[in-house]
Amino acid sequence: MSLRSFTTRMVCQSRSWFRGVFHRARLEREMDDELGCHLEILTNELIRSGLSPVKAARRARIALGSTLVHKEEMRASLGLRWWDALWADLRYGVRMLRRSPGFTAVVVLTLALGIGANTAIFSLVNAVMLRSLPVRDPQQLVMPAWTAHNWPNGPGISSYGDCRPEKTSQDRGGCSFSYPMYQAIATHKDLFESAMAFAGPASIDVSGNGTASIAHGELVSGSYFGTLGVQPAVGRILEPDDEKPGAAAVAVLDYGYWKQAFGGSPSVVGRTIRLNDVLFTIVGVADAGFTRLTPGKAIDLWVPLTEIRQLGIPWGGHGADNGWWLAVVARLRPEISRTRAQAALNALFVNEALHGAKPAWKATDDPHLMLLPAEKELMGFRSHYGKPLMLLLGAVGIVLLIACANVAGLMLARGAARGREMAVRMAMGAGRRRVIRQLLTESLLLSFVGAALGAVLAYAGASGLAAFFAHNSFEPLRINLHPDARVLLFTIGVAVLTGIGFGLAPALRGARANMSAELKGTSATTTLRRRGRRFGLGSGLVAAQVALSMVVLMGAGLLLRTLDRLHSINPGFDTKNLLLFSIAPELAGYPKDGIPQLYAQLQRRLEALSGVVSVSYSSDAILDGGLWSGGVDIDGQASKRVHTQILSVGPDYFHTMRIPLEMGRALGSADMAPTERAAVVNQAFAREYLGGRDPLGVHIGDPNTPQWMIVGVVGNTKYLDLRSADAPTVFFPLTKGGATFEVRTATTPAAFGAAVRKVVNDLDDAVPVMQMRTQTESVDHLLFSERLVARLFGLFGGLGLALAGIGLYGLLSYEVARRTREIGIRTALGAQRRAVWVMVVREGLGLVIVGVAAGCGVALCVTRLLKSLLYDVRPTDPATMAAVATLLLIVGVIACSAPAQRALRVDPMTALRCE
């Protein structure tokens, strides 16, 4: 048997590299057995040729050669040599890191903070921006959206934050359609396998089930689950027959809501529940994997569209045919392109919009329809939080760069201390590539340990951010932060890049060690004599840390100033000492004709509470995340139809909110009667739509309803948010529907919560109190995005500043230690202590000044990305830049002070004796 056949046979027996790695002992035994067998065969052949057993055995061993060489060739043929080298490098690296526990702890903690922050923010970005729809073949789903020069005619448009179609600043747009338009889309079987429609969520009263509670329900077509490809976990899903007129009222539960409210009991199927005082039968529970359709939107249950009237939901005129209140999603046929389907649907849409039974637009409005991928169009809260999250990802990326620069500086200092070790290794035959590989292995080892710790910090941080999202939003948000392959690959990729990033320069420098100088022990002296290169790469890394910190701190400063400016805006009313709560008597089965009396009684009883200044109510609370807008006609004008914000209010509303009355009178108790037709407008409405005309006595309204007469003009107030300009607003009397009560108190409003609930329960315990909050909390919710980004930018900026300060301190401490002899000589020759202190601080501050100058240049470019998040602050604000630069200089002085003090304590005789 030849040696080549031996190698071939062993390769076949080992089968794979994995066997060699994970079954090494077995492989070694097999090689020993095979070599022993081969040696025995050669020995027997020589004995048969006439040699004695002893001579035959000796000659066989000589012929076979070194068994170690054959084994090494075998390992190399399996690709195990590099694995053995890697394993040896890892073991050696672990031993070296264990010998320096302080250094290892600092590096691992620094990397854990950097990698953990990046993983936490990326987990949120992945959950909000990147995760695909949890449905079957989401790439086949399309969603129509329209744009036109004006809003469509009709009772109004209801939008639920599902989409935000791209349009010009002059155009209007949306993804809400009428029910007839949805039916026309669904009949195109030549283009779509199926289509469905949905609207909501709506707050649905489920107090008839034993405990008072509010669920978030969505109205959907019978084809909803079938189009999405969602299967039931228990029972069945909604079917097209459930949408037909006269069908039984049925509901499907969300899996999470089923677990929470019904304990996950399978017997829930067939059970009758009461929703808005209407009996519904639960027919099934949706699959656990179907967590959402629109990102961030929480849905507890689904009911058919045709139940909108019974539930008393007023969208689109209680589901009127000409109301625009439905979002539509369709599943394309595989052979149909999206472009082809869009062309066909656009022709249908334009024809129906201009020439249908109830035309929605005129030809000059140029309406047209787009067909967009559902995954792209269903924006949800991505439209609001997408850009801030991407900016935060960039900020934590900068923090990671700062951490890498910090660790690279530590590795350089440690590499200088290990110069003799590297020289000995190379003197014993190790090549430069081998030394570089060993040092990079240690860097990657540190990086992966830091990433493991960072993953724990990331999970805690991401969970905290998700809770912050949920607690500061107007509606419940469901963010799935369960780690997936994308997050895992991101963390691994960041760990690898980080390890190479901070380890490459120290490894290259370590491989260039001067063996002769290191072995003679003269490298330190040689280094000191390289004038002009005293700091070199280490100083560049510190300056880079300062520059990067400048960028993040500049962004944090701009966002904090924006937040301060927004808080200082005058909203047109007094936001202090104002308690808000909502009730919906109709949802609890309260008779509609008794609602005005209920509100009047509740207003009187609340005003009787000690400490309450005044009470009123409205259809929505302003600066609370809601907006009602629509078209009204102005009597006596050629172009009568105008678009305006609308709010229905109760008596004493303007007095309670402290909105100034500029002209005429306010709405009183007498105006709440259905026969009265009084209205109040704000100054923006009078200025924009009435010009110089006296607004008092002007009639406004809808052609289908009696006209309303303007009886007063009030000051402008912010309605939807603080950033928007003052917009025309009409205030009508509130005579039906749910209401939000505004309670003005003399002291802290949150303290009146229990008393207010007791008053409502005493009046009618069937009416639940919903969403109790203060007006200040509502404003904070409106500014949630600004607060989140400002706080996190501030946190990351502070972290970067701390790392930069530590890096500067470490570099100067190392340089002082290296220059002990020089400082001793200077002191011995008469240098004053103050001069030594100034020398060290001057060199450190020089690096800070260089970093600040470079950071200012970078910040002038980078902060422009924050422009859309800023308010009344320029991205290049000089005051913010000056403040950040001053802060960095102060931190630089503090970081330099300790090494400077250490330099002052150098004893000249001790320093010279050590040399």
PDB file of N, CA, C and O in Angstrom, residues 225 230-238 251-260 262 264-270 281-290 300-302:
ATOM      1  N   PHE A 225     -59.533  37.860   5.494  1.00  0.00           N
ATOM      2  CA  PHE A 225     -58.555  36.833   5.841  1.00  0.00           C
ATOM      3  C   PHE A 225     -58.197  35.959   4.651  1.00  0.00           C
ATOM      4  O   PHE A 225     -57.048  35.522   4.521  1.00  0.00           O
ATOM      5  N   VAL A 230     -54.564  34.238   5.780  1.00  0.00           N
ATOM      6  CA  VAL A 230     -54.442  33.980   7.219  1.00  0.00           C
ATOM      7  C   VAL A 230     -55.408  32.868   7.611  1.00  0.00           C
ATOM      8  O   VAL A 230     -56.599  32.928   7.283  1.00  0.00           O
ATOM      9  N   GLN A 231     -54.910  31.871   8.317  1.00  0.00           N
ATOM     10  CA  GLN A 231     -55.718  30.736   8.740  1.00  0.00           C
ATOM     11  C   GLN A 231     -56.161  30.913  10.189  1.00  0.00           C
ATOM     12  O   GLN A 231     -55.539  31.641  10.955  1.00  0.00           O
ATOM     13  N   PRO A 232     -57.216  30.228  10.598  1.00  0.00           N
ATOM     14  CA  PRO A 232     -57.660  30.340  12.000  1.00  0.00           C
ATOM     15  C   PRO A 232     -56.817  29.457  12.916  1.00  0.00           C
ATOM     16  O   PRO A 232     -56.354  28.386  12.520  1.00  0.00           O
ATOM     17  N   ALA A 233     -56.622  29.936  14.141  1.00  0.00           N
ATOM     18  CA  ALA A 233     -56.006  29.099  15.170  1.00  0.00           C
ATOM     19  C   ALA A 233     -57.062  28.234  15.839  1.00  0.00           C
ATOM     20  O   ALA A 233     -56.810  27.095  16.208  1.00  0.00           O
ATOM     21  N   VAL A 234     -58.258  28.797  15.982  1.00  0.00           N
ATOM     22  CA  VAL A 234     -59.400  28.090  16.562  1.00  0.00           C
ATOM     23  C   VAL A 234     -60.632  28.520  15.779  1.00  0.00           C
ATOM     24  O   VAL A 234     -60.780  29.694  15.414  1.00  0.00           O
ATOM     25  N   GLY A 235     -61.533  27.593  15.513  1.00  0.00           N
ATOM     26  CA  GLY A 235     -62.781  27.932  14.831  1.00  0.00           C
ATOM     27  C   GLY A 235     -62.552  28.249  13.363  1.00  0.00           C
ATOM     28  O   GLY A 235     -61.795  27.578  12.668  1.00  0.00           O
ATOM     29  N   ARG A 236     -63.192  29.317  12.896  1.00  0.00           N
ATOM     30  CA  ARG A 236     -63.060  29.709  11.495  1.00  0.00           C
ATOM     31  C   ARG A 236     -62.811  31.211  11.396  1.00  0.00           C
ATOM     32  O   ARG A 236     -62.940  31.950  12.372  1.00  0.00           O
ATOM     33  N   ILE A 237     -62.457  31.647  10.193  1.00  0.00           N
ATOM     34  CA  ILE A 237     -62.265  33.069   9.937  1.00  0.00           C
ATOM     35  C   ILE A 237     -63.524  33.637   9.289  1.00  0.00           C
ATOM     36  O   ILE A 237     -64.475  32.894   8.998  1.00  0.00           O
ATOM     37  N   LEU A 238     -63.540  34.948   9.058  1.00  0.00           N
ATOM     38  CA  LEU A 238     -64.675  35.558   8.372  1.00  0.00           C
ATOM     39  C   LEU A 238     -64.721  35.100   6.922  1.00  0.00           C
ATOM     40  O   LEU A 238     -63.681  34.902   6.276  1.00  0.00           O
ATOM     41  N   ALA A 251     -67.859  37.728  14.975  1.00  0.00           N
ATOM     42  CA  ALA A 251     -66.574  38.386  15.235  1.00  0.00           C
ATOM     43  C   ALA A 251     -65.474  37.338  15.283  1.00  0.00           C
ATOM     44  O   ALA A 251     -65.704  36.182  15.668  1.00  0.00           O
ATOM     45  N   VAL A 252     -64.254  37.763  14.888  1.00  0.00           N
ATOM     46  CA  VAL A 252     -63.052  36.931  14.990  1.00  0.00           C
ATOM     47  C   VAL A 252     -62.082  37.651  15.914  1.00  0.00           C
ATOM     48  O   VAL A 252     -61.866  38.867  15.795  1.00  0.00           O
ATOM     49  N   LEU A 253     -61.480  36.930  16.854  1.00  0.00           N
ATOM     50  CA  LEU A 253     -60.598  37.520  17.857  1.00  0.00           C
ATOM     51  C   LEU A 253     -59.144  37.456  17.410  1.00  0.00           C
ATOM     52  O   LEU A 253     -58.728  36.502  16.740  1.00  0.00           O
ATOM     53  N   ASP A 254     -58.386  38.449  17.806  1.00  0.00           N
ATOM     54  CA  ASP A 254     -56.934  38.397  17.674  1.00  0.00           C
ATOM     55  C   ASP A 254     -56.380  37.377  18.660  1.00  0.00           C
ATOM     56  O   ASP A 254     -56.904  37.212  19.770  1.00  0.00           O
ATOM     57  N   TYR A 255     -55.309  36.697  18.272  1.00  0.00           N
ATOM     58  CA  TYR A 255     -54.761  35.626  19.099  1.00  0.00           C
ATOM     59  C   TYR A 255     -54.318  36.149  20.463  1.00  0.00           C
ATOM     60  O   TYR A 255     -54.626  35.547  21.504  1.00  0.00           O
ATOM     61  N   GLY A 256     -53.599  37.294  20.477  1.00  0.00           N
ATOM     62  CA  GLY A 256     -53.148  37.865  21.744  1.00  0.00           C
ATOM     63  C   GLY A 256     -54.302  38.308  22.618  1.00  0.00           C
ATOM     64  O   GLY A 256     -54.293  38.106  23.837  1.00  0.00           O
ATOM     65  N   TYR A 257     -55.323  38.914  22.007  1.00  0.00           N
ATOM     66  CA  TYR A 257     -56.496  39.356  22.770  1.00  0.00           C
ATOM     67  C   TYR A 257     -57.266  38.147  23.310  1.00  0.00           C
ATOM     68  O   TYR A 257     -57.800  38.187  24.427  1.00  0.00           O
ATOM     69  N   TRP A 258     -57.321  37.084  22.533  1.00  0.00           N
ATOM     70  CA  TRP A 258     -57.979  35.844  22.978  1.00  0.00           C
ATOM     71  C   TRP A 258     -57.283  35.297  24.227  1.00  0.00           C
ATOM     72  O   TRP A 258     -57.945  34.896  25.192  1.00  0.00           O
ATOM     73  N   LYS A 259     -55.952  35.312  24.217  1.00  0.00           N
ATOM     74  CA  LYS A 259     -55.203  34.840  25.382  1.00  0.00           C
ATOM     75  C   LYS A 259     -55.422  35.749  26.585  1.00  0.00           C
ATOM     76  O   LYS A 259     -55.580  35.272  27.726  1.00  0.00           O
ATOM     77  N   GLN A 260     -55.439  37.064  26.339  1.00  0.00           N
ATOM     78  CA  GLN A 260     -55.530  38.019  27.430  1.00  0.00           C
ATOM     79  C   GLN A 260     -56.931  38.092  28.029  1.00  0.00           C
ATOM     80  O   GLN A 260     -57.098  38.046  29.255  1.00  0.00           O
ATOM     81  N   PHE A 262     -59.749  36.093  27.235  1.00  0.00           N
ATOM     82  CA  PHE A 262     -60.538  34.868  27.361  1.00  0.00           C
ATOM     83  C   PHE A 262     -59.711  33.676  27.834  1.00  0.00           C
ATOM     84  O   PHE A 262     -60.183  32.538  27.790  1.00  0.00           O
ATOM     85  N   GLY A 264     -57.385  32.073  26.520  1.00  0.00           N
ATOM     86  CA  GLY A 264     -57.010  31.097  25.508  1.00  0.00           C
ATOM     87  C   GLY A 264     -57.887  29.862  25.486  1.00  0.00           C
ATOM     88  O   GLY A 264     -57.468  28.801  25.030  1.00  0.00           O
ATOM     89  N   SER A 265     -59.120  29.990  25.954  1.00  0.00           N
ATOM     90  CA  SER A 265     -60.013  28.828  26.021  1.00  0.00           C
ATOM     91  C   SER A 265     -60.615  28.530  24.644  1.00  0.00           C
ATOM     92  O   SER A 265     -61.199  29.421  24.011  1.00  0.00           O
ATOM     93  N   PRO A 266     -60.509  27.282  24.139  1.00  0.00           N
ATOM     94  CA  PRO A 266     -61.119  26.939  22.846  1.00  0.00           C
ATOM     95  C   PRO A 266     -62.640  27.042  22.863  1.00  0.00           C
ATOM     96  O   PRO A 266     -63.264  27.191  21.823  1.00  0.00           O
ATOM     97  N   SER A 267     -63.223  27.003  24.053  1.00  0.00           N
ATOM     98  CA  SER A 267     -64.686  27.057  24.139  1.00  0.00           C
ATOM     99  C   SER A 267     -65.243  28.437  23.818  1.00  0.00           C
ATOM    100  O   SER A 267     -66.464  28.626  23.828  1.00  0.00           O
ATOM    101  N   VAL A 268     -64.347  29.399  23.535  1.00  0.00           N
ATOM    102  CA  VAL A 268     -64.814  30.737  23.200  1.00  0.00           C
ATOM    103  C   VAL A 268     -65.589  30.729  21.879  1.00  0.00           C
ATOM    104  O   VAL A 268     -66.440  31.596  21.640  1.00  0.00           O
ATOM    105  N   VAL A 269     -65.292  29.761  20.997  1.00  0.00           N
ATOM    106  CA  VAL A 269     -65.988  29.682  19.718  1.00  0.00           C
ATOM    107  C   VAL A 269     -67.460  29.344  19.968  1.00  0.00           C
ATOM    108  O   VAL A 269     -67.783  28.375  20.669  1.00  0.00           O
ATOM    109  N   GLY A 270     -68.333  30.147  19.408  1.00  0.00           N
ATOM    110  CA  GLY A 270     -69.761  29.991  19.613  1.00  0.00           C
ATOM    111  C   GLY A 270     -70.310  30.812  20.756  1.00  0.00           C
ATOM    112  O   GLY A 270     -71.526  30.904  20.931  1.00  0.00           O
ATOM    113  N   THR A 281     -71.530  36.848  17.844  1.00  0.00           N
ATOM    114  CA  THR A 281     -71.088  35.487  18.107  1.00  0.00           C
ATOM    115  C   THR A 281     -69.642  35.343  17.672  1.00  0.00           C
ATOM    116  O   THR A 281     -69.287  35.667  16.533  1.00  0.00           O
ATOM    117  N   ILE A 282     -68.787  34.866  18.573  1.00  0.00           N
ATOM    118  CA  ILE A 282     -67.377  34.621  18.230  1.00  0.00           C
ATOM    119  C   ILE A 282     -67.307  33.341  17.410  1.00  0.00           C
ATOM    120  O   ILE A 282     -67.737  32.274  17.859  1.00  0.00           O
ATOM    121  N   VAL A 283     -66.773  33.439  16.201  1.00  0.00           N
ATOM    122  CA  VAL A 283     -66.695  32.263  15.329  1.00  0.00           C
ATOM    123  C   VAL A 283     -65.282  31.715  15.205  1.00  0.00           C
ATOM    124  O   VAL A 283     -65.098  30.618  14.663  1.00  0.00           O
ATOM    125  N   GLY A 284     -64.266  32.466  15.667  1.00  0.00           N
ATOM    126  CA  GLY A 284     -62.911  31.953  15.535  1.00  0.00           C
ATOM    127  C   GLY A 284     -61.867  32.900  16.100  1.00  0.00           C
ATOM    128  O   GLY A 284     -62.163  34.010  16.546  1.00  0.00           O
ATOM    129  N   VAL A 285     -60.626  32.418  16.065  1.00  0.00           N
ATOM    130  CA  VAL A 285     -59.459  33.177  16.517  1.00  0.00           C
ATOM    131  C   VAL A 285     -58.425  33.135  15.403  1.00  0.00           C
ATOM    132  O   VAL A 285     -58.150  32.059  14.839  1.00  0.00           O
ATOM    133  N   ALA A 286     -57.868  34.288  15.045  1.00  0.00           N
ATOM    134  CA  ALA A 286     -56.884  34.348  13.970  1.00  0.00           C
ATOM    135  C   ALA A 286     -55.586  33.667  14.379  1.00  0.00           C
ATOM    136  O   ALA A 286     -55.280  33.524  15.564  1.00  0.00           O
ATOM    137  N   ASP A 287     -54.821  33.241  13.386  1.00  0.00           N
ATOM    138  CA  ASP A 287     -53.556  32.554  13.627  1.00  0.00           C
ATOM    139  C   ASP A 287     -52.619  33.418  14.452  1.00  0.00           C
ATOM    140  O   ASP A 287     -52.591  34.656  14.320  1.00  0.00           O
ATOM    141  N   ALA A 288     -51.814  32.781  15.310  1.00  0.00           N
ATOM    142  CA  ALA A 288     -50.919  33.520  16.200  1.00  0.00           C
ATOM    143  C   ALA A 288     -49.879  34.326  15.428  1.00  0.00           C
ATOM    144  O   ALA A 288     -49.405  35.360  15.901  1.00  0.00           O
ATOM    145  N   GLY A 289     -49.508  33.868  14.241  1.00  0.00           N
ATOM    146  CA  GLY A 289     -48.501  34.578  13.456  1.00  0.00           C
ATOM    147  C   GLY A 289     -48.991  35.868  12.843  1.00  0.00           C
ATOM    148  O   GLY A 289     -48.184  36.718  12.447  1.00  0.00           O
ATOM    149  N   PHE A 290     -50.292  36.058  12.760  1.00  0.00           N
ATOM    150  CA  PHE A 290     -50.838  37.274  12.179  1.00  0.00           C
ATOM    151  C   PHE A 290     -50.920  38.337  13.280  1.00  0.00           C
ATOM    152  O   PHE A 290     -51.934  38.508  13.940  1.00  0.00           O
ATOM    153  N   ASP A 300     -57.815  44.110  18.261  1.00  0.00           N
ATOM    154  CA  ASP A 300     -58.242  43.054  19.184  1.00  0.00           C
ATOM    155  C   ASP A 300     -59.251  42.104  18.561  1.00  0.00           C
ATOM    156  O   ASP A 300     -59.299  40.924  18.928  1.00  0.00           O
ATOM    157  N   LEU A 301     -60.075  42.612  17.652  1.00  0.00           N
ATOM    158  CA  LEU A 301     -61.081  41.753  17.031  1.00  0.00           C
ATOM    159  C   LEU A 301     -61.504  42.348  15.696  1.00  0.00           C
ATOM    160  O   LEU A 301     -61.307  43.533  15.426  1.00  0.00           O
ATOM    161  N   TRP A 302     -62.079  41.490  14.855  1.00  0.00           N
ATOM    162  CA  TRP A 302     -62.545  41.900  13.533  1.00  0.00           C
ATOM    163  C   TRP A 302     -64.031  41.560  13.396  1.00  0.00           C
ATOM    164  O   TRP A 302     -64.464  40.477  13.824  1.00  0.00           O
TER     165      TRP A 302
END
